[in-house]
């Protein structure tokens, strides 16, 4: 409390005494014991009111003990069930959770992990992927500033994500792996990896790379076979030894007909082999009869050019060529789409040829664009001409209707550099992305599309798209999300199909271990997104002839249905709207593959490495009780005494208000009782 407040409180006490004495000594006739009592209560009342006006502040210090955290992270993936360790894992978890000594010493927090990290409810061991890297990253964020040793109950086999050793090293806490699974090494042949393109072109041959691995001490002979249905399309005899324990095969297969073609690659198992599941792998290739050729036309160098080529060509159906404005006209007949980057006067013949042939185009207009020229050749939009530039951040238009656009967290993307000013359109158009300046959302288009005279066009008012792709990688640990967005835009612009009220987004085939999501958008008659429609998907298994109906759920700006629980098979489906007679059908195939069954042993070396680097130690199923004893006796994990100091104003002290009310009430009743009122 400050000196100033102390002086005010003393002054308040003096004033209270004087006012009370004035009331019951000076004005009252004579002095009595009753007046002295009245004087006391009046003093308390006035002094309490003045204290509230002064409102001094007091420091309130609380001292408490904070126990360290004990983090339990349990592998909930399908590999635990495949290795027959469900009961052991459950027993270990319950034993640690219920241990009284550990409960007294730690705050025990329990998580499960598969593809994601979750607070535990129950263990099912049904997760199709194991991402230990992500689990350590998220635990590192949660327990960044606390003492939180971690117990990892797992076989240590990761199927998705970066090497988890690096994330574990950044956890900065002791790690104690409890290793589940068989640690004995057996002779094993394994089809470790199969590299094949998703698409192939009719009458061509598509390349395949197979990486084959042998673990064992003896010399063995086997055969690698690729079959399609009952037909063998490729085979090769192989031999392995302890030193010659890996092979890389490169070969090609013909693409003779259009459609999804399924294959099975297999290594014939040896007699002593225990795990035969990892000897085979199904794969598929979609054979198409045409390729989309996209030309990027530019007279300047810019990082966006390389980024666009890389992003567009992630789909093997597309090929990107760089042309200058003088070269493109002679090759226009071979192109399905032309991207015009920062056009200027040298693009005059290109625009004339595109108009003459009614070709689709994508214009990217940045600060290096000659807007006098662009306005002169653009029939359907104009842009204000200024020399000033501005940074515009993107905001997604959730009602965009031409194709399904996923929200990539666009508002986290860095701004694009663009010319200041507002574009105006003379034809109906749709904005995919709006401009945002600072914290102000505008209705001005940043990326827009329109259709006129059976021609599709898109225009982006800004450059530095390469920063968006980089930010997408930071957000999602990969380029797939941004490349899918680019691919959908290119697919829309390279086609002239009429707009539909029901749009679907799905793949021709899925790996059995992947998430199978079918997305849909439904629009009313004005092509505005309808969030009130009920969509259902009717699935028919072509092999078993069984059918089921599953409803879509609304998520952000589209409808989605998760089909990840479907078994491997071929499916036909129809998506129907319940309120209108609108439907769309398709087919897809789920390939049989469970990546969690590819491991025969626990990854002891990896788990031992992270324990050693993080000042922990490893344990096995049969000696996990020793870990409980070690944690109970470890002097590093002691409660920390902490204090918190709060500044509390007197006005928040409710007892003072009650005291004022009480003294007033007592004084009033005493005066009433003595006939003074």
PDB file of C-alpha atoms in Angstrom, residues 300-539:
ATOM      1  CA  UNK A 300       9.878 -11.502 -67.249  1.00  0.00           C
ATOM      2  CA  UNK A 301      11.547 -13.843 -64.767  1.00  0.00           C
ATOM      3  CA  UNK A 302       9.774 -14.450 -61.478  1.00  0.00           C
ATOM      4  CA  UNK A 303       9.708 -17.158 -58.737  1.00  0.00           C
ATOM      5  CA  UNK A 304       5.973 -17.634 -59.386  1.00  0.00           C
ATOM      6  CA  UNK A 305       6.734 -19.211 -62.769  1.00  0.00           C
ATOM      7  CA  UNK A 306       8.689 -22.151 -61.374  1.00  0.00           C
ATOM      8  CA  UNK A 307       6.204 -22.552 -58.533  1.00  0.00           C
ATOM      9  CA  UNK A 308       3.261 -22.749 -60.986  1.00  0.00           C
ATOM     10  CA  UNK A 309       4.991 -25.387 -63.080  1.00  0.00           C
ATOM     11  CA  UNK A 310       5.833 -27.478 -60.016  1.00  0.00           C
ATOM     12  CA  UNK A 311       2.339 -27.156 -58.567  1.00  0.00           C
ATOM     13  CA  UNK A 312       0.475 -27.885 -61.820  1.00  0.00           C
ATOM     14  CA  UNK A 313       2.656 -30.869 -62.753  1.00  0.00           C
ATOM     15  CA  UNK A 314       2.071 -32.656 -59.449  1.00  0.00           C
ATOM     16  CA  UNK A 315      -0.818 -34.141 -61.407  1.00  0.00           C
ATOM     17  CA  UNK A 316       0.835 -36.375 -64.006  1.00  0.00           C
ATOM     18  CA  UNK A 317      -2.006 -35.647 -66.443  1.00  0.00           C
ATOM     19  CA  UNK A 318      -0.678 -32.134 -66.912  1.00  0.00           C
ATOM     20  CA  UNK A 319       2.361 -30.802 -68.699  1.00  0.00           C
ATOM     21  CA  UNK A 320       3.624 -27.233 -68.426  1.00  0.00           C
ATOM     22  CA  UNK A 321       5.736 -25.450 -71.036  1.00  0.00           C
ATOM     23  CA  UNK A 322       7.276 -21.975 -70.806  1.00  0.00           C
ATOM     24  CA  UNK A 323       6.820 -19.809 -73.899  1.00  0.00           C
ATOM     25  CA  UNK A 324       7.523 -16.191 -74.703  1.00  0.00           C
ATOM     26  CA  UNK A 325       4.763 -14.139 -76.364  1.00  0.00           C
ATOM     27  CA  UNK A 326       6.261 -14.661 -79.833  1.00  0.00           C
ATOM     28  CA  UNK A 327       6.271 -18.481 -79.576  1.00  0.00           C
ATOM     29  CA  UNK A 328       2.824 -19.220 -78.206  1.00  0.00           C
ATOM     30  CA  UNK A 329       0.680 -18.385 -81.267  1.00  0.00           C
ATOM     31  CA  UNK A 330       2.213 -21.102 -83.444  1.00  0.00           C
ATOM     32  CA  UNK A 331       1.588 -23.760 -80.728  1.00  0.00           C
ATOM     33  CA  UNK A 332      -1.891 -22.671 -79.667  1.00  0.00           C
ATOM     34  CA  UNK A 333      -3.636 -25.679 -81.232  1.00  0.00           C
ATOM     35  CA  UNK A 334      -1.699 -28.052 -78.940  1.00  0.00           C
ATOM     36  CA  UNK A 335      -2.619 -26.164 -75.760  1.00  0.00           C
ATOM     37  CA  UNK A 336      -5.639 -26.647 -73.486  1.00  0.00           C
ATOM     38  CA  UNK A 337      -4.895 -23.579 -71.352  1.00  0.00           C
ATOM     39  CA  UNK A 338      -2.713 -20.476 -71.537  1.00  0.00           C
ATOM     40  CA  UNK A 339      -1.470 -18.720 -68.393  1.00  0.00           C
ATOM     41  CA  UNK A 340      -0.537 -15.082 -69.116  1.00  0.00           C
ATOM     42  CA  UNK A 341       1.861 -13.738 -66.486  1.00  0.00           C
ATOM     43  CA  UNK A 342       2.213  -9.948 -66.155  1.00  0.00           C
ATOM     44  CA  UNK A 343       1.031  -9.191 -69.727  1.00  0.00           C
ATOM     45  CA  UNK A 344       2.278  -6.109 -71.589  1.00  0.00           C
ATOM     46  CA  UNK A 345       2.290  -4.788 -75.167  1.00  0.00           C
ATOM     47  CA  UNK A 346       4.285  -7.787 -76.414  1.00  0.00           C
ATOM     48  CA  UNK A 347       1.243  -9.986 -75.653  1.00  0.00           C
ATOM     49  CA  UNK A 348      -0.975  -8.303 -78.281  1.00  0.00           C
ATOM     50  CA  UNK A 349      -0.801 -11.145 -80.803  1.00  0.00           C
ATOM     51  CA  UNK A 350      -1.402 -13.708 -78.041  1.00  0.00           C
ATOM     52  CA  UNK A 351      -4.633 -12.040 -76.893  1.00  0.00           C
ATOM     53  CA  UNK A 352      -5.826 -11.676 -80.501  1.00  0.00           C
ATOM     54  CA  UNK A 353      -5.164 -15.371 -81.224  1.00  0.00           C
ATOM     55  CA  UNK A 354      -6.879 -16.494 -77.999  1.00  0.00           C
ATOM     56  CA  UNK A 355      -9.936 -14.399 -78.862  1.00  0.00           C
ATOM     57  CA  UNK A 356     -10.030 -15.728 -82.414  1.00  0.00           C
ATOM     58  CA  UNK A 357      -9.892 -19.373 -81.278  1.00  0.00           C
ATOM     59  CA  UNK A 358     -12.124 -18.777 -78.228  1.00  0.00           C
ATOM     60  CA  UNK A 359      -9.496 -20.335 -75.937  1.00  0.00           C
ATOM     61  CA  UNK A 360      -9.574 -20.380 -72.138  1.00  0.00           C
ATOM     62  CA  UNK A 361      -6.974 -18.299 -70.327  1.00  0.00           C
ATOM     63  CA  UNK A 362      -5.674 -17.414 -66.890  1.00  0.00           C
ATOM     64  CA  UNK A 363      -4.320 -13.882 -66.436  1.00  0.00           C
ATOM     65  CA  UNK A 364      -1.995 -13.095 -63.521  1.00  0.00           C
ATOM     66  CA  UNK A 365      -1.697  -9.323 -63.252  1.00  0.00           C
ATOM     67  CA  UNK A 366       0.906  -7.940 -60.861  1.00  0.00           C
ATOM     68  CA  UNK A 367       2.857  -4.693 -60.496  1.00  0.00           C
ATOM     69  CA  UNK A 368       4.840  -5.461 -63.678  1.00  0.00           C
ATOM     70  CA  UNK A 369       1.629  -5.659 -65.730  1.00  0.00           C
ATOM     71  CA  UNK A 370       0.884  -2.901 -68.245  1.00  0.00           C
ATOM     72  CA  UNK A 371      -2.690  -2.119 -67.192  1.00  0.00           C
ATOM     73  CA  UNK A 372      -3.168   0.365 -70.042  1.00  0.00           C
ATOM     74  CA  UNK A 373      -2.588  -2.542 -72.415  1.00  0.00           C
ATOM     75  CA  UNK A 374      -4.596  -5.054 -70.354  1.00  0.00           C
ATOM     76  CA  UNK A 375      -7.599  -2.717 -70.178  1.00  0.00           C
ATOM     77  CA  UNK A 376      -7.449  -2.227 -73.941  1.00  0.00           C
ATOM     78  CA  UNK A 377      -7.554  -5.971 -74.730  1.00  0.00           C
ATOM     79  CA  UNK A 378      -9.884  -7.047 -71.905  1.00  0.00           C
ATOM     80  CA  UNK A 379     -13.480  -7.058 -73.068  1.00  0.00           C
ATOM     81  CA  UNK A 380     -15.042  -8.032 -69.759  1.00  0.00           C
ATOM     82  CA  UNK A 381     -13.083  -6.330 -66.979  1.00  0.00           C
ATOM     83  CA  UNK A 382     -11.064  -3.177 -66.311  1.00  0.00           C
ATOM     84  CA  UNK A 383      -8.658  -2.177 -63.560  1.00  0.00           C
ATOM     85  CA  UNK A 384      -7.925   1.249 -62.094  1.00  0.00           C
ATOM     86  CA  UNK A 385      -4.591   2.568 -63.338  1.00  0.00           C
ATOM     87  CA  UNK A 386      -2.320   3.800 -60.548  1.00  0.00           C
ATOM     88  CA  UNK A 387       1.386   3.670 -59.849  1.00  0.00           C
ATOM     89  CA  UNK A 388       0.776   2.756 -56.206  1.00  0.00           C
ATOM     90  CA  UNK A 389       1.080  -0.838 -54.979  1.00  0.00           C
ATOM     91  CA  UNK A 390      -0.673  -2.524 -52.083  1.00  0.00           C
ATOM     92  CA  UNK A 391      -0.384  -5.784 -50.129  1.00  0.00           C
ATOM     93  CA  UNK A 392      -3.619  -7.796 -50.262  1.00  0.00           C
ATOM     94  CA  UNK A 393      -4.334 -10.823 -48.109  1.00  0.00           C
ATOM     95  CA  UNK A 394      -6.815 -13.444 -49.368  1.00  0.00           C
ATOM     96  CA  UNK A 395     -10.223 -14.175 -47.867  1.00  0.00           C
ATOM     97  CA  UNK A 396     -12.087 -17.253 -49.119  1.00  0.00           C
ATOM     98  CA  UNK A 397     -15.541 -16.857 -50.662  1.00  0.00           C
ATOM     99  CA  UNK A 398     -17.382 -19.806 -49.105  1.00  0.00           C
ATOM    100  CA  UNK A 399     -20.206 -19.441 -51.654  1.00  0.00           C
ATOM    101  CA  UNK A 400     -18.025 -19.977 -54.722  1.00  0.00           C
ATOM    102  CA  UNK A 401     -19.971 -22.412 -56.928  1.00  0.00           C
ATOM    103  CA  UNK A 402     -17.947 -23.424 -60.005  1.00  0.00           C
ATOM    104  CA  UNK A 403     -15.916 -26.101 -58.208  1.00  0.00           C
ATOM    105  CA  UNK A 404     -15.193 -27.227 -54.664  1.00  0.00           C
ATOM    106  CA  UNK A 405     -12.634 -25.019 -52.923  1.00  0.00           C
ATOM    107  CA  UNK A 406     -11.189 -26.235 -49.628  1.00  0.00           C
ATOM    108  CA  UNK A 407     -10.261 -23.644 -47.037  1.00  0.00           C
ATOM    109  CA  UNK A 408      -6.460 -23.755 -46.837  1.00  0.00           C
ATOM    110  CA  UNK A 409      -6.469 -21.266 -43.953  1.00  0.00           C
ATOM    111  CA  UNK A 410      -6.008 -18.552 -46.578  1.00  0.00           C
ATOM    112  CA  UNK A 411      -6.054 -15.804 -43.955  1.00  0.00           C
ATOM    113  CA  UNK A 412      -2.740 -17.126 -42.609  1.00  0.00           C
ATOM    114  CA  UNK A 413      -1.146 -16.688 -46.048  1.00  0.00           C
ATOM    115  CA  UNK A 414       1.205 -13.761 -46.665  1.00  0.00           C
ATOM    116  CA  UNK A 415      -0.227 -10.938 -48.795  1.00  0.00           C
ATOM    117  CA  UNK A 416       0.188 -10.694 -52.547  1.00  0.00           C
ATOM    118  CA  UNK A 417       1.788  -7.610 -54.048  1.00  0.00           C
ATOM    119  CA  UNK A 418      -0.637  -5.912 -56.421  1.00  0.00           C
ATOM    120  CA  UNK A 419      -1.512  -2.565 -57.973  1.00  0.00           C
ATOM    121  CA  UNK A 420      -3.757  -0.399 -55.852  1.00  0.00           C
ATOM    122  CA  UNK A 421      -7.224   0.009 -57.312  1.00  0.00           C
ATOM    123  CA  UNK A 422     -10.488  -1.801 -57.850  1.00  0.00           C
ATOM    124  CA  UNK A 423     -11.245  -4.088 -60.796  1.00  0.00           C
ATOM    125  CA  UNK A 424     -14.686  -3.773 -62.390  1.00  0.00           C
ATOM    126  CA  UNK A 425     -16.408  -6.495 -64.430  1.00  0.00           C
ATOM    127  CA  UNK A 426     -18.983  -6.014 -67.184  1.00  0.00           C
ATOM    128  CA  UNK A 427     -20.129  -9.676 -67.070  1.00  0.00           C
ATOM    129  CA  UNK A 428     -21.274 -11.932 -64.228  1.00  0.00           C
ATOM    130  CA  UNK A 429     -18.281 -13.288 -62.328  1.00  0.00           C
ATOM    131  CA  UNK A 430     -17.466 -15.201 -59.150  1.00  0.00           C
ATOM    132  CA  UNK A 431     -14.707 -14.409 -56.692  1.00  0.00           C
ATOM    133  CA  UNK A 432     -12.785 -17.350 -55.299  1.00  0.00           C
ATOM    134  CA  UNK A 433     -10.795 -15.022 -53.049  1.00  0.00           C
ATOM    135  CA  UNK A 434     -11.560 -11.498 -51.888  1.00  0.00           C
ATOM    136  CA  UNK A 435      -9.047  -8.808 -51.016  1.00  0.00           C
ATOM    137  CA  UNK A 436      -8.253  -7.979 -47.423  1.00  0.00           C
ATOM    138  CA  UNK A 437      -6.333  -4.817 -46.528  1.00  0.00           C
ATOM    139  CA  UNK A 438      -5.012  -4.912 -42.981  1.00  0.00           C
ATOM    140  CA  UNK A 439      -8.005  -5.933 -40.877  1.00  0.00           C
ATOM    141  CA  UNK A 440     -10.587  -4.718 -43.413  1.00  0.00           C
ATOM    142  CA  UNK A 441     -12.368  -7.311 -45.567  1.00  0.00           C
ATOM    143  CA  UNK A 442     -13.448  -5.950 -48.933  1.00  0.00           C
ATOM    144  CA  UNK A 443     -15.780  -7.348 -51.578  1.00  0.00           C
ATOM    145  CA  UNK A 444     -13.189  -6.694 -54.266  1.00  0.00           C
ATOM    146  CA  UNK A 445     -12.007  -9.804 -56.137  1.00  0.00           C
ATOM    147  CA  UNK A 446      -8.431 -10.974 -55.706  1.00  0.00           C
ATOM    148  CA  UNK A 447      -8.944 -14.177 -57.716  1.00  0.00           C
ATOM    149  CA  UNK A 448     -12.047 -14.395 -59.888  1.00  0.00           C
ATOM    150  CA  UNK A 449     -13.466 -16.587 -62.654  1.00  0.00           C
ATOM    151  CA  UNK A 450     -16.175 -16.061 -65.250  1.00  0.00           C
ATOM    152  CA  UNK A 451     -17.723 -17.874 -68.210  1.00  0.00           C
ATOM    153  CA  UNK A 452     -18.775 -16.169 -71.436  1.00  0.00           C
ATOM    154  CA  UNK A 453     -19.452 -17.517 -74.927  1.00  0.00           C
ATOM    155  CA  UNK A 454     -18.485 -21.071 -73.878  1.00  0.00           C
ATOM    156  CA  UNK A 455     -15.110 -19.785 -72.747  1.00  0.00           C
ATOM    157  CA  UNK A 456     -13.692 -19.784 -69.213  1.00  0.00           C
ATOM    158  CA  UNK A 457     -11.310 -17.213 -67.834  1.00  0.00           C
ATOM    159  CA  UNK A 458      -9.650 -16.510 -64.505  1.00  0.00           C
ATOM    160  CA  UNK A 459      -7.781 -13.436 -63.367  1.00  0.00           C
ATOM    161  CA  UNK A 460      -5.540 -13.008 -60.329  1.00  0.00           C
ATOM    162  CA  UNK A 461      -4.691  -9.457 -59.300  1.00  0.00           C
ATOM    163  CA  UNK A 462      -1.348  -9.986 -57.574  1.00  0.00           C
ATOM    164  CA  UNK A 463       1.965 -11.808 -57.623  1.00  0.00           C
ATOM    165  CA  UNK A 464       4.227 -13.750 -55.198  1.00  0.00           C
ATOM    166  CA  UNK A 465       2.108 -16.896 -55.226  1.00  0.00           C
ATOM    167  CA  UNK A 466       5.246 -18.825 -54.312  1.00  0.00           C
ATOM    168  CA  UNK A 467       4.890 -17.461 -50.767  1.00  0.00           C
ATOM    169  CA  UNK A 468       1.431 -19.050 -50.533  1.00  0.00           C
ATOM    170  CA  UNK A 469       2.766 -22.475 -51.445  1.00  0.00           C
ATOM    171  CA  UNK A 470       5.562 -22.090 -48.899  1.00  0.00           C
ATOM    172  CA  UNK A 471       3.084 -21.048 -46.172  1.00  0.00           C
ATOM    173  CA  UNK A 472       0.838 -23.992 -47.036  1.00  0.00           C
ATOM    174  CA  UNK A 473       3.821 -26.293 -46.477  1.00  0.00           C
ATOM    175  CA  UNK A 474       4.403 -24.707 -43.056  1.00  0.00           C
ATOM    176  CA  UNK A 475       0.716 -25.095 -42.142  1.00  0.00           C
ATOM    177  CA  UNK A 476       0.280 -28.701 -43.287  1.00  0.00           C
ATOM    178  CA  UNK A 477       3.820 -30.175 -43.503  1.00  0.00           C
ATOM    179  CA  UNK A 478       3.331 -30.699 -47.228  1.00  0.00           C
ATOM    180  CA  UNK A 479       2.467 -29.111 -50.565  1.00  0.00           C
ATOM    181  CA  UNK A 480      -0.535 -31.343 -51.311  1.00  0.00           C
ATOM    182  CA  UNK A 481      -3.249 -28.982 -50.063  1.00  0.00           C
ATOM    183  CA  UNK A 482      -2.064 -26.013 -52.133  1.00  0.00           C
ATOM    184  CA  UNK A 483      -1.301 -28.155 -55.193  1.00  0.00           C
ATOM    185  CA  UNK A 484      -4.822 -29.622 -55.043  1.00  0.00           C
ATOM    186  CA  UNK A 485      -6.238 -26.092 -55.006  1.00  0.00           C
ATOM    187  CA  UNK A 486      -4.121 -25.154 -58.029  1.00  0.00           C
ATOM    188  CA  UNK A 487      -5.071 -28.409 -59.758  1.00  0.00           C
ATOM    189  CA  UNK A 488      -8.799 -27.766 -59.349  1.00  0.00           C
ATOM    190  CA  UNK A 489      -8.439 -24.269 -60.793  1.00  0.00           C
ATOM    191  CA  UNK A 490      -6.452 -25.587 -63.787  1.00  0.00           C
ATOM    192  CA  UNK A 491      -8.920 -28.436 -64.316  1.00  0.00           C
ATOM    193  CA  UNK A 492     -11.812 -25.964 -64.336  1.00  0.00           C
ATOM    194  CA  UNK A 493     -10.067 -23.612 -66.781  1.00  0.00           C
ATOM    195  CA  UNK A 494      -8.903 -26.400 -69.105  1.00  0.00           C
ATOM    196  CA  UNK A 495     -12.452 -27.697 -69.536  1.00  0.00           C
ATOM    197  CA  UNK A 496     -15.595 -26.250 -71.099  1.00  0.00           C
ATOM    198  CA  UNK A 497     -18.128 -28.466 -69.362  1.00  0.00           C
ATOM    199  CA  UNK A 498     -21.295 -26.659 -68.331  1.00  0.00           C
ATOM    200  CA  UNK A 499     -21.796 -25.698 -64.704  1.00  0.00           C
ATOM    201  CA  UNK A 500     -23.649 -28.232 -62.532  1.00  0.00           C
ATOM    202  CA  UNK A 501     -25.709 -27.626 -59.429  1.00  0.00           C
ATOM    203  CA  UNK A 502     -24.188 -30.716 -57.804  1.00  0.00           C
ATOM    204  CA  UNK A 503     -20.379 -31.026 -57.861  1.00  0.00           C
ATOM    205  CA  UNK A 504     -18.413 -33.977 -56.492  1.00  0.00           C
ATOM    206  CA  UNK A 505     -14.769 -34.287 -55.503  1.00  0.00           C
ATOM    207  CA  UNK A 506     -13.346 -37.809 -55.211  1.00  0.00           C
ATOM    208  CA  UNK A 507     -10.526 -40.005 -56.545  1.00  0.00           C
ATOM    209  CA  UNK A 508     -10.725 -42.994 -58.856  1.00  0.00           C
ATOM    210  CA  UNK A 509      -8.929 -45.227 -56.360  1.00  0.00           C
ATOM    211  CA  UNK A 510      -7.691 -45.133 -52.765  1.00  0.00           C
ATOM    212  CA  UNK A 511      -5.097 -47.045 -50.788  1.00  0.00           C
ATOM    213  CA  UNK A 512      -6.732 -49.050 -48.023  1.00  0.00           C
ATOM    214  CA  UNK A 513      -4.803 -47.205 -45.286  1.00  0.00           C
ATOM    215  CA  UNK A 514      -5.713 -43.686 -46.472  1.00  0.00           C
ATOM    216  CA  UNK A 515      -8.584 -41.428 -45.431  1.00  0.00           C
ATOM    217  CA  UNK A 516     -11.415 -41.772 -47.956  1.00  0.00           C
ATOM    218  CA  UNK A 517     -13.342 -38.496 -48.090  1.00  0.00           C
ATOM    219  CA  UNK A 518     -15.953 -37.686 -50.749  1.00  0.00           C
ATOM    220  CA  UNK A 519     -16.852 -33.979 -50.924  1.00  0.00           C
ATOM    221  CA  UNK A 520     -19.869 -32.380 -52.584  1.00  0.00           C
ATOM    222  CA  UNK A 521     -21.300 -28.932 -53.189  1.00  0.00           C
ATOM    223  CA  UNK A 522     -24.964 -28.230 -53.893  1.00  0.00           C
ATOM    224  CA  UNK A 523     -26.284 -24.954 -55.334  1.00  0.00           C
ATOM    225  CA  UNK A 524     -29.739 -23.501 -55.710  1.00  0.00           C
ATOM    226  CA  UNK A 525     -31.161 -22.372 -59.070  1.00  0.00           C
ATOM    227  CA  UNK A 526     -29.250 -19.091 -58.801  1.00  0.00           C
ATOM    228  CA  UNK A 527     -26.005 -21.043 -58.271  1.00  0.00           C
ATOM    229  CA  UNK A 528     -25.705 -19.918 -54.681  1.00  0.00           C
ATOM    230  CA  UNK A 529     -24.352 -22.457 -52.192  1.00  0.00           C
ATOM    231  CA  UNK A 530     -27.261 -24.163 -50.416  1.00  0.00           C
ATOM    232  CA  UNK A 531     -26.306 -25.098 -46.857  1.00  0.00           C
ATOM    233  CA  UNK A 532     -29.801 -26.428 -46.055  1.00  0.00           C
ATOM    234  CA  UNK A 533     -29.885 -29.333 -48.489  1.00  0.00           C
ATOM    235  CA  UNK A 534     -29.670 -32.958 -47.323  1.00  0.00           C
ATOM    236  CA  UNK A 535     -27.349 -35.100 -49.435  1.00  0.00           C
ATOM    237  CA  UNK A 536     -27.014 -38.872 -49.252  1.00  0.00           C
ATOM    238  CA  UNK A 537     -24.564 -41.235 -50.913  1.00  0.00           C
ATOM    239  CA  UNK A 538     -25.860 -44.664 -51.966  1.00  0.00           C
ATOM    240  CA  UNK A 539     -22.913 -47.092 -52.094  1.00  0.00           C
TER     241      UNK A 539
END
